[in-house]
Amino acid sequence: MNSSDGQAVVVGVDGSEPALRAVRLAATEATRRQRPLRVIHGFIWPLLHVPLTIPSGPPAGLREQAEQIVAAAVAEAETTAPGVRVTGETIDGEATAVLLGETAAAAMIVLGDRGLGGFSALVVGSVAIQVASYADCPVLVARGAPRTEGPVVVGVDGSQSSILALGFAADTAAARGAELLAVHAYRHPTSTGPGDMQPLVYDEAQLHGEEERVLAESLAGLADRYPELHVTRQAVRARPGKALTEASRTAQLVVVGGQGRGEFTGLLLGSVSQSVLHHADCPVAVVRGPR
């Protein structure tokens, strides 16, 4: 990986502990990818529930606090990865809109799984879900345990979205010197066209063989592009979200596409991707194609 295109790894911060975890993850990722790191904070002072301590009035006081949030995040990044080039900026606007405005020119967006002011019942915050749903670049969500051991896991189902995810996962595993574990989960025979019905009776061994072929076809050519990358294939009969969540317990990263095979085309973020984002025990990367 190189930084010849000038694209930065971008991390969104809000002063929360999950955001600081995201900063550390982003700084490490920027170092691995030989890219600069850009720290940004969406400043919209009426929605920040913090005490006003600056006598010059709410906007000025809260803006100073926002700038302190960015400064602290920049310092955290420089401590985590001393060699990375870090810049920080406070941008007027709501967090999701500000982050999405960065995606066209970013190599990657990194976010915490929760932010300040989020509802306690939410496993993953709304900003992370919305950015992952609309971003033009990969979105990395810092959740679960940060690990440097274990495989990079990628969900593969033969869809165009999963092919993009596979490419990102292979690049990442190669850069980390990690094993790539390609997981293809299935439950029933899939229809081959609109209006087709699933057969009521089918041969289990034949079904498994067909799903193994789907996985093998998706991985075709990978060994030529990454000759030193160790790839393990796993075709399992299970719900895809559950299979990938299980794999996340020993993984250092799980990579999913924005939308899988058989999911409604109108969905911006598929049910499998959302399930993994909510339940994975390690960081999750969501890879979508450009809108």
PDB file of N, CA and C in Angstrom, residues 7-16 18-28 30 35-43 65-81 84-92 95 98-99 102 106 108-112:
ATOM      1  N   GLN A   7      -4.620  10.422  -0.370  1.00  0.00           N
ATOM      2  CA  GLN A   7      -5.806  10.247   0.450  1.00  0.00           C
ATOM      3  C   GLN A   7      -5.420   9.952   1.902  1.00  0.00           C
ATOM      4  N   ALA A   8      -6.124  10.569   2.820  1.00  0.00           N
ATOM      5  CA  ALA A   8      -5.834  10.391   4.245  1.00  0.00           C
ATOM      6  C   ALA A   8      -6.811   9.409   4.877  1.00  0.00           C
ATOM      7  N   VAL A   9      -6.382   8.803   5.965  1.00  0.00           N
ATOM      8  CA  VAL A   9      -7.293   8.112   6.862  1.00  0.00           C
ATOM      9  C   VAL A   9      -7.948   9.196   7.715  1.00  0.00           C
ATOM     10  N   VAL A  10      -9.277   9.203   7.765  1.00  0.00           N
ATOM     11  CA  VAL A  10     -10.021  10.246   8.487  1.00  0.00           C
ATOM     12  C   VAL A  10     -10.703   9.617   9.692  1.00  0.00           C
ATOM     13  N   VAL A  11     -10.562  10.252  10.844  1.00  0.00           N
ATOM     14  CA  VAL A  11     -11.227   9.752  12.046  1.00  0.00           C
ATOM     15  C   VAL A  11     -12.098  10.863  12.628  1.00  0.00           C
ATOM     16  N   GLY A  12     -13.339  10.503  12.967  1.00  0.00           N
ATOM     17  CA  GLY A  12     -14.263  11.440  13.585  1.00  0.00           C
ATOM     18  C   GLY A  12     -14.184  11.344  15.099  1.00  0.00           C
ATOM     19  N   VAL A  13     -14.143  12.494  15.776  1.00  0.00           N
ATOM     20  CA  VAL A  13     -14.014  12.494  17.236  1.00  0.00           C
ATOM     21  C   VAL A  13     -15.074  13.391  17.864  1.00  0.00           C
ATOM     22  N   ASP A  14     -15.447  13.043  19.114  1.00  0.00           N
ATOM     23  CA  ASP A  14     -16.417  13.856  19.850  1.00  0.00           C
ATOM     24  C   ASP A  14     -16.071  13.952  21.330  1.00  0.00           C
ATOM     25  N   GLY A  15     -14.865  13.505  21.709  1.00  0.00           N
ATOM     26  CA  GLY A  15     -14.457  13.572  23.106  1.00  0.00           C
ATOM     27  C   GLY A  15     -14.815  12.364  23.934  1.00  0.00           C
ATOM     28  N   SER A  16     -15.512  11.401  23.356  1.00  0.00           N
ATOM     29  CA  SER A  16     -15.910  10.201  24.092  1.00  0.00           C
ATOM     30  C   SER A  16     -14.768   9.181  24.102  1.00  0.00           C
ATOM     31  N   PRO A  18     -15.068   5.923  23.255  1.00  0.00           N
ATOM     32  CA  PRO A  18     -15.065   5.188  21.985  1.00  0.00           C
ATOM     33  C   PRO A  18     -14.365   5.947  20.865  1.00  0.00           C
ATOM     34  N   ALA A  19     -14.483   7.275  20.851  1.00  0.00           N
ATOM     35  CA  ALA A  19     -13.798   8.066  19.823  1.00  0.00           C
ATOM     36  C   ALA A  19     -12.298   7.998  19.992  1.00  0.00           C
ATOM     37  N   LEU A  20     -11.810   7.992  21.235  1.00  0.00           N
ATOM     38  CA  LEU A  20     -10.368   7.872  21.457  1.00  0.00           C
ATOM     39  C   LEU A  20      -9.863   6.494  21.029  1.00  0.00           C
ATOM     40  N   ARG A  21     -10.675   5.464  21.238  1.00  0.00           N
ATOM     41  CA  ARG A  21     -10.303   4.131  20.731  1.00  0.00           C
ATOM     42  C   ARG A  21     -10.204   4.164  19.210  1.00  0.00           C
ATOM     43  N   ALA A  22     -11.136   4.880  18.597  1.00  0.00           N
ATOM     44  CA  ALA A  22     -11.099   5.018  17.139  1.00  0.00           C
ATOM     45  C   ALA A  22      -9.842   5.762  16.686  1.00  0.00           C
ATOM     46  N   VAL A  23      -9.429   6.773  17.451  1.00  0.00           N
ATOM     47  CA  VAL A  23      -8.215   7.525  17.109  1.00  0.00           C
ATOM     48  C   VAL A  23      -7.000   6.604  17.135  1.00  0.00           C
ATOM     49  N   ARG A  24      -6.908   5.780  18.156  1.00  0.00           N
ATOM     50  CA  ARG A  24      -5.765   4.866  18.247  1.00  0.00           C
ATOM     51  C   ARG A  24      -5.777   3.862  17.102  1.00  0.00           C
ATOM     52  N   LEU A  25      -6.958   3.356  16.775  1.00  0.00           N
ATOM     53  CA  LEU A  25      -7.074   2.425  15.652  1.00  0.00           C
ATOM     54  C   LEU A  25      -6.727   3.117  14.341  1.00  0.00           C
ATOM     55  N   ALA A  26      -7.212   4.338  14.157  1.00  0.00           N
ATOM     56  CA  ALA A  26      -6.964   5.084  12.928  1.00  0.00           C
ATOM     57  C   ALA A  26      -5.482   5.413  12.764  1.00  0.00           C
ATOM     58  N   ALA A  27      -4.818   5.789  13.866  1.00  0.00           N
ATOM     59  CA  ALA A  27      -3.391   6.106  13.798  1.00  0.00           C
ATOM     60  C   ALA A  27      -2.585   4.881  13.400  1.00  0.00           C
ATOM     61  N   THR A  28      -2.938   3.744  13.960  1.00  0.00           N
ATOM     62  CA  THR A  28      -2.251   2.500  13.602  1.00  0.00           C
ATOM     63  C   THR A  28      -2.498   2.148  12.141  1.00  0.00           C
ATOM     64  N   ALA A  30      -3.295   4.213   9.685  1.00  0.00           N
ATOM     65  CA  ALA A  30      -2.603   5.182   8.829  1.00  0.00           C
ATOM     66  C   ALA A  30      -1.138   4.817   8.685  1.00  0.00           C
ATOM     67  N   ARG A  35      -0.189   6.502   5.170  1.00  0.00           N
ATOM     68  CA  ARG A  35      -1.041   7.628   4.805  1.00  0.00           C
ATOM     69  C   ARG A  35      -1.089   8.639   5.952  1.00  0.00           C
ATOM     70  N   PRO A  36      -1.386   9.886   5.654  1.00  0.00           N
ATOM     71  CA  PRO A  36      -1.586  10.861   6.722  1.00  0.00           C
ATOM     72  C   PRO A  36      -2.904  10.583   7.443  1.00  0.00           C
ATOM     73  N   LEU A  37      -3.020  11.143   8.633  1.00  0.00           N
ATOM     74  CA  LEU A  37      -4.235  10.985   9.432  1.00  0.00           C
ATOM     75  C   LEU A  37      -4.882  12.352   9.617  1.00  0.00           C
ATOM     76  N   ARG A  38      -6.172  12.407   9.372  1.00  0.00           N
ATOM     77  CA  ARG A  38      -6.932  13.648   9.524  1.00  0.00           C
ATOM     78  C   ARG A  38      -7.977  13.453  10.617  1.00  0.00           C
ATOM     79  N   VAL A  39      -7.901  14.261  11.663  1.00  0.00           N
ATOM     80  CA  VAL A  39      -8.845  14.206  12.781  1.00  0.00           C
ATOM     81  C   VAL A  39      -9.872  15.313  12.597  1.00  0.00           C
ATOM     82  N   ILE A  40     -11.156  14.964  12.598  1.00  0.00           N
ATOM     83  CA  ILE A  40     -12.182  15.985  12.408  1.00  0.00           C
ATOM     84  C   ILE A  40     -13.273  15.870  13.470  1.00  0.00           C
ATOM     85  N   HIS A  41     -13.881  17.011  13.749  1.00  0.00           N
ATOM     86  CA  HIS A  41     -14.990  17.084  14.703  1.00  0.00           C
ATOM     87  C   HIS A  41     -16.081  17.948  14.090  1.00  0.00           C
ATOM     88  N   GLY A  42     -17.290  17.399  13.998  1.00  0.00           N
ATOM     89  CA  GLY A  42     -18.438  18.162  13.516  1.00  0.00           C
ATOM     90  C   GLY A  42     -18.983  19.029  14.639  1.00  0.00           C
ATOM     91  N   PHE A  43     -18.922  20.337  14.476  1.00  0.00           N
ATOM     92  CA  PHE A  43     -19.299  21.266  15.549  1.00  0.00           C
ATOM     93  C   PHE A  43     -20.710  21.797  15.322  1.00  0.00           C
ATOM     94  N   GLN A  65     -14.153  24.321  23.453  1.00  0.00           N
ATOM     95  CA  GLN A  65     -14.167  22.928  23.909  1.00  0.00           C
ATOM     96  C   GLN A  65     -14.022  21.973  22.728  1.00  0.00           C
ATOM     97  N   ALA A  66     -14.672  22.294  21.605  1.00  0.00           N
ATOM     98  CA  ALA A  66     -14.551  21.457  20.415  1.00  0.00           C
ATOM     99  C   ALA A  66     -13.108  21.414  19.921  1.00  0.00           C
ATOM    100  N   GLU A  67     -12.459  22.551  19.936  1.00  0.00           N
ATOM    101  CA  GLU A  67     -11.061  22.606  19.502  1.00  0.00           C
ATOM    102  C   GLU A  67     -10.157  21.834  20.457  1.00  0.00           C
ATOM    103  N   GLN A  68     -10.512  21.836  21.740  1.00  0.00           N
ATOM    104  CA  GLN A  68      -9.750  21.047  22.713  1.00  0.00           C
ATOM    105  C   GLN A  68      -9.937  19.549  22.462  1.00  0.00           C
ATOM    106  N   ILE A  69     -11.155  19.163  22.067  1.00  0.00           N
ATOM    107  CA  ILE A  69     -11.408  17.759  21.723  1.00  0.00           C
ATOM    108  C   ILE A  69     -10.499  17.320  20.577  1.00  0.00           C
ATOM    109  N   VAL A  70     -10.416  18.153  19.553  1.00  0.00           N
ATOM    110  CA  VAL A  70      -9.572  17.821  18.397  1.00  0.00           C
ATOM    111  C   VAL A  70      -8.099  17.783  18.801  1.00  0.00           C
ATOM    112  N   ALA A  71      -7.668  18.761  19.589  1.00  0.00           N
ATOM    113  CA  ALA A  71      -6.271  18.808  20.012  1.00  0.00           C
ATOM    114  C   ALA A  71      -5.889  17.572  20.825  1.00  0.00           C
ATOM    115  N   ALA A  72      -6.789  17.149  21.717  1.00  0.00           N
ATOM    116  CA  ALA A  72      -6.521  15.956  22.522  1.00  0.00           C
ATOM    117  C   ALA A  72      -6.440  14.709  21.649  1.00  0.00           C
ATOM    118  N   ALA A  73      -7.295  14.639  20.638  1.00  0.00           N
ATOM    119  CA  ALA A  73      -7.285  13.490  19.729  1.00  0.00           C
ATOM    120  C   ALA A  73      -6.004  13.470  18.889  1.00  0.00           C
ATOM    121  N   VAL A  74      -5.581  14.621  18.428  1.00  0.00           N
ATOM    122  CA  VAL A  74      -4.330  14.704  17.666  1.00  0.00           C
ATOM    123  C   VAL A  74      -3.160  14.239  18.529  1.00  0.00           C
ATOM    124  N   ALA A  75      -3.122  14.683  19.784  1.00  0.00           N
ATOM    125  CA  ALA A  75      -2.053  14.265  20.695  1.00  0.00           C
ATOM    126  C   ALA A  75      -2.090  12.761  20.929  1.00  0.00           C
ATOM    127  N   GLU A  76      -3.300  12.196  21.061  1.00  0.00           N
ATOM    128  CA  GLU A  76      -3.437  10.750  21.253  1.00  0.00           C
ATOM    129  C   GLU A  76      -2.915   9.989  20.040  1.00  0.00           C
ATOM    130  N   ALA A  77      -3.217  10.494  18.854  1.00  0.00           N
ATOM    131  CA  ALA A  77      -2.748   9.853  17.623  1.00  0.00           C
ATOM    132  C   ALA A  77      -1.225   9.903  17.522  1.00  0.00           C
ATOM    133  N   GLU A  78      -0.644  11.036  17.853  1.00  0.00           N
ATOM    134  CA  GLU A  78       0.815  11.186  17.769  1.00  0.00           C
ATOM    135  C   GLU A  78       1.526  10.306  18.794  1.00  0.00           C
ATOM    136  N   THR A  79       0.880  10.087  19.932  1.00  0.00           N
ATOM    137  CA  THR A  79       1.448   9.178  20.930  1.00  0.00           C
ATOM    138  C   THR A  79       1.357   7.731  20.468  1.00  0.00           C
ATOM    139  N   THR A  80       0.227   7.389  19.854  1.00  0.00           N
ATOM    140  CA  THR A  80       0.011   6.019  19.391  1.00  0.00           C
ATOM    141  C   THR A  80       0.933   5.666  18.230  1.00  0.00           C
ATOM    142  N   ALA A  81       1.093   6.580  17.292  1.00  0.00           N
ATOM    143  CA  ALA A  81       1.901   6.327  16.090  1.00  0.00           C
ATOM    144  C   ALA A  81       2.795   7.538  15.845  1.00  0.00           C
ATOM    145  N   VAL A  84       3.390   9.099  12.225  1.00  0.00           N
ATOM    146  CA  VAL A  84       2.309   9.453  11.311  1.00  0.00           C
ATOM    147  C   VAL A  84       2.131  10.972  11.270  1.00  0.00           C
ATOM    148  N   ARG A  85       1.786  11.510  10.106  1.00  0.00           N
ATOM    149  CA  ARG A  85       1.519  12.949   9.966  1.00  0.00           C
ATOM    150  C   ARG A  85       0.046  13.196  10.283  1.00  0.00           C
ATOM    151  N   VAL A  86      -0.220  13.980  11.332  1.00  0.00           N
ATOM    152  CA  VAL A  86      -1.581  14.172  11.837  1.00  0.00           C
ATOM    153  C   VAL A  86      -1.985  15.634  11.716  1.00  0.00           C
ATOM    154  N   THR A  87      -3.169  15.874  11.203  1.00  0.00           N
ATOM    155  CA  THR A  87      -3.763  17.213  11.215  1.00  0.00           C
ATOM    156  C   THR A  87      -5.151  17.112  11.836  1.00  0.00           C
ATOM    157  N   GLY A  88      -5.641  18.219  12.387  1.00  0.00           N
ATOM    158  CA  GLY A  88      -6.963  18.231  12.998  1.00  0.00           C
ATOM    159  C   GLY A  88      -7.753  19.448  12.576  1.00  0.00           C
ATOM    160  N   GLU A  89      -9.078  19.289  12.527  1.00  0.00           N
ATOM    161  CA  GLU A  89      -9.923  20.403  12.113  1.00  0.00           C
ATOM    162  C   GLU A  89     -11.302  20.284  12.752  1.00  0.00           C
ATOM    163  N   THR A  90     -11.829  21.413  13.194  1.00  0.00           N
ATOM    164  CA  THR A  90     -13.210  21.508  13.641  1.00  0.00           C
ATOM    165  C   THR A  90     -14.034  22.084  12.497  1.00  0.00           C
ATOM    166  N   ILE A  91     -15.064  21.343  12.071  1.00  0.00           N
ATOM    167  CA  ILE A  91     -15.863  21.741  10.913  1.00  0.00           C
ATOM    168  C   ILE A  91     -17.297  21.981  11.363  1.00  0.00           C
ATOM    169  N   ASP A  92     -17.853  23.121  10.991  1.00  0.00           N
ATOM    170  CA  ASP A  92     -19.235  23.417  11.347  1.00  0.00           C
ATOM    171  C   ASP A  92     -20.178  22.463  10.631  1.00  0.00           C
ATOM    172  N   ALA A  95     -22.481  15.856  12.727  1.00  0.00           N
ATOM    173  CA  ALA A  95     -21.386  14.888  12.605  1.00  0.00           C
ATOM    174  C   ALA A  95     -21.500  14.012  11.364  1.00  0.00           C
ATOM    175  N   VAL A  98     -20.849  16.008   8.147  1.00  0.00           N
ATOM    176  CA  VAL A  98     -19.439  16.394   8.051  1.00  0.00           C
ATOM    177  C   VAL A  98     -18.585  15.199   7.622  1.00  0.00           C
ATOM    178  N   LEU A  99     -18.821  14.048   8.222  1.00  0.00           N
ATOM    179  CA  LEU A  99     -18.042  12.855   7.890  1.00  0.00           C
ATOM    180  C   LEU A  99     -18.302  12.396   6.458  1.00  0.00           C
ATOM    181  N   GLU A 102     -16.392  14.049   3.839  1.00  0.00           N
ATOM    182  CA  GLU A 102     -14.979  13.670   3.730  1.00  0.00           C
ATOM    183  C   GLU A 102     -14.758  12.412   2.895  1.00  0.00           C
ATOM    184  N   ALA A 106     -11.291  10.512   0.993  1.00  0.00           N
ATOM    185  CA  ALA A 106     -10.626   9.783   2.074  1.00  0.00           C
ATOM    186  C   ALA A 106     -10.271   8.369   1.646  1.00  0.00           C
ATOM    187  N   MET A 108     -10.186   6.109   3.982  1.00  0.00           N
ATOM    188  CA  MET A 108     -10.977   5.354   4.949  1.00  0.00           C
ATOM    189  C   MET A 108     -11.507   6.313   5.997  1.00  0.00           C
ATOM    190  N   ILE A 109     -12.714   6.026   6.508  1.00  0.00           N
ATOM    191  CA  ILE A 109     -13.267   6.748   7.649  1.00  0.00           C
ATOM    192  C   ILE A 109     -13.243   5.809   8.850  1.00  0.00           C
ATOM    193  N   VAL A 110     -12.760   6.291   9.985  1.00  0.00           N
ATOM    194  CA  VAL A 110     -12.715   5.483  11.202  1.00  0.00           C
ATOM    195  C   VAL A 110     -13.581   6.151  12.260  1.00  0.00           C
ATOM    196  N   LEU A 111     -14.409   5.356  12.921  1.00  0.00           N
ATOM    197  CA  LEU A 111     -15.350   5.872  13.923  1.00  0.00           C
ATOM    198  C   LEU A 111     -15.384   4.971  15.139  1.00  0.00           C
ATOM    199  N   GLY A 112     -15.761   5.551  16.287  1.00  0.00           N
ATOM    200  CA  GLY A 112     -16.071   4.737  17.440  1.00  0.00           C
ATOM    201  C   GLY A 112     -17.449   4.126  17.278  1.00  0.00           C
TER     202      GLY A 112
END
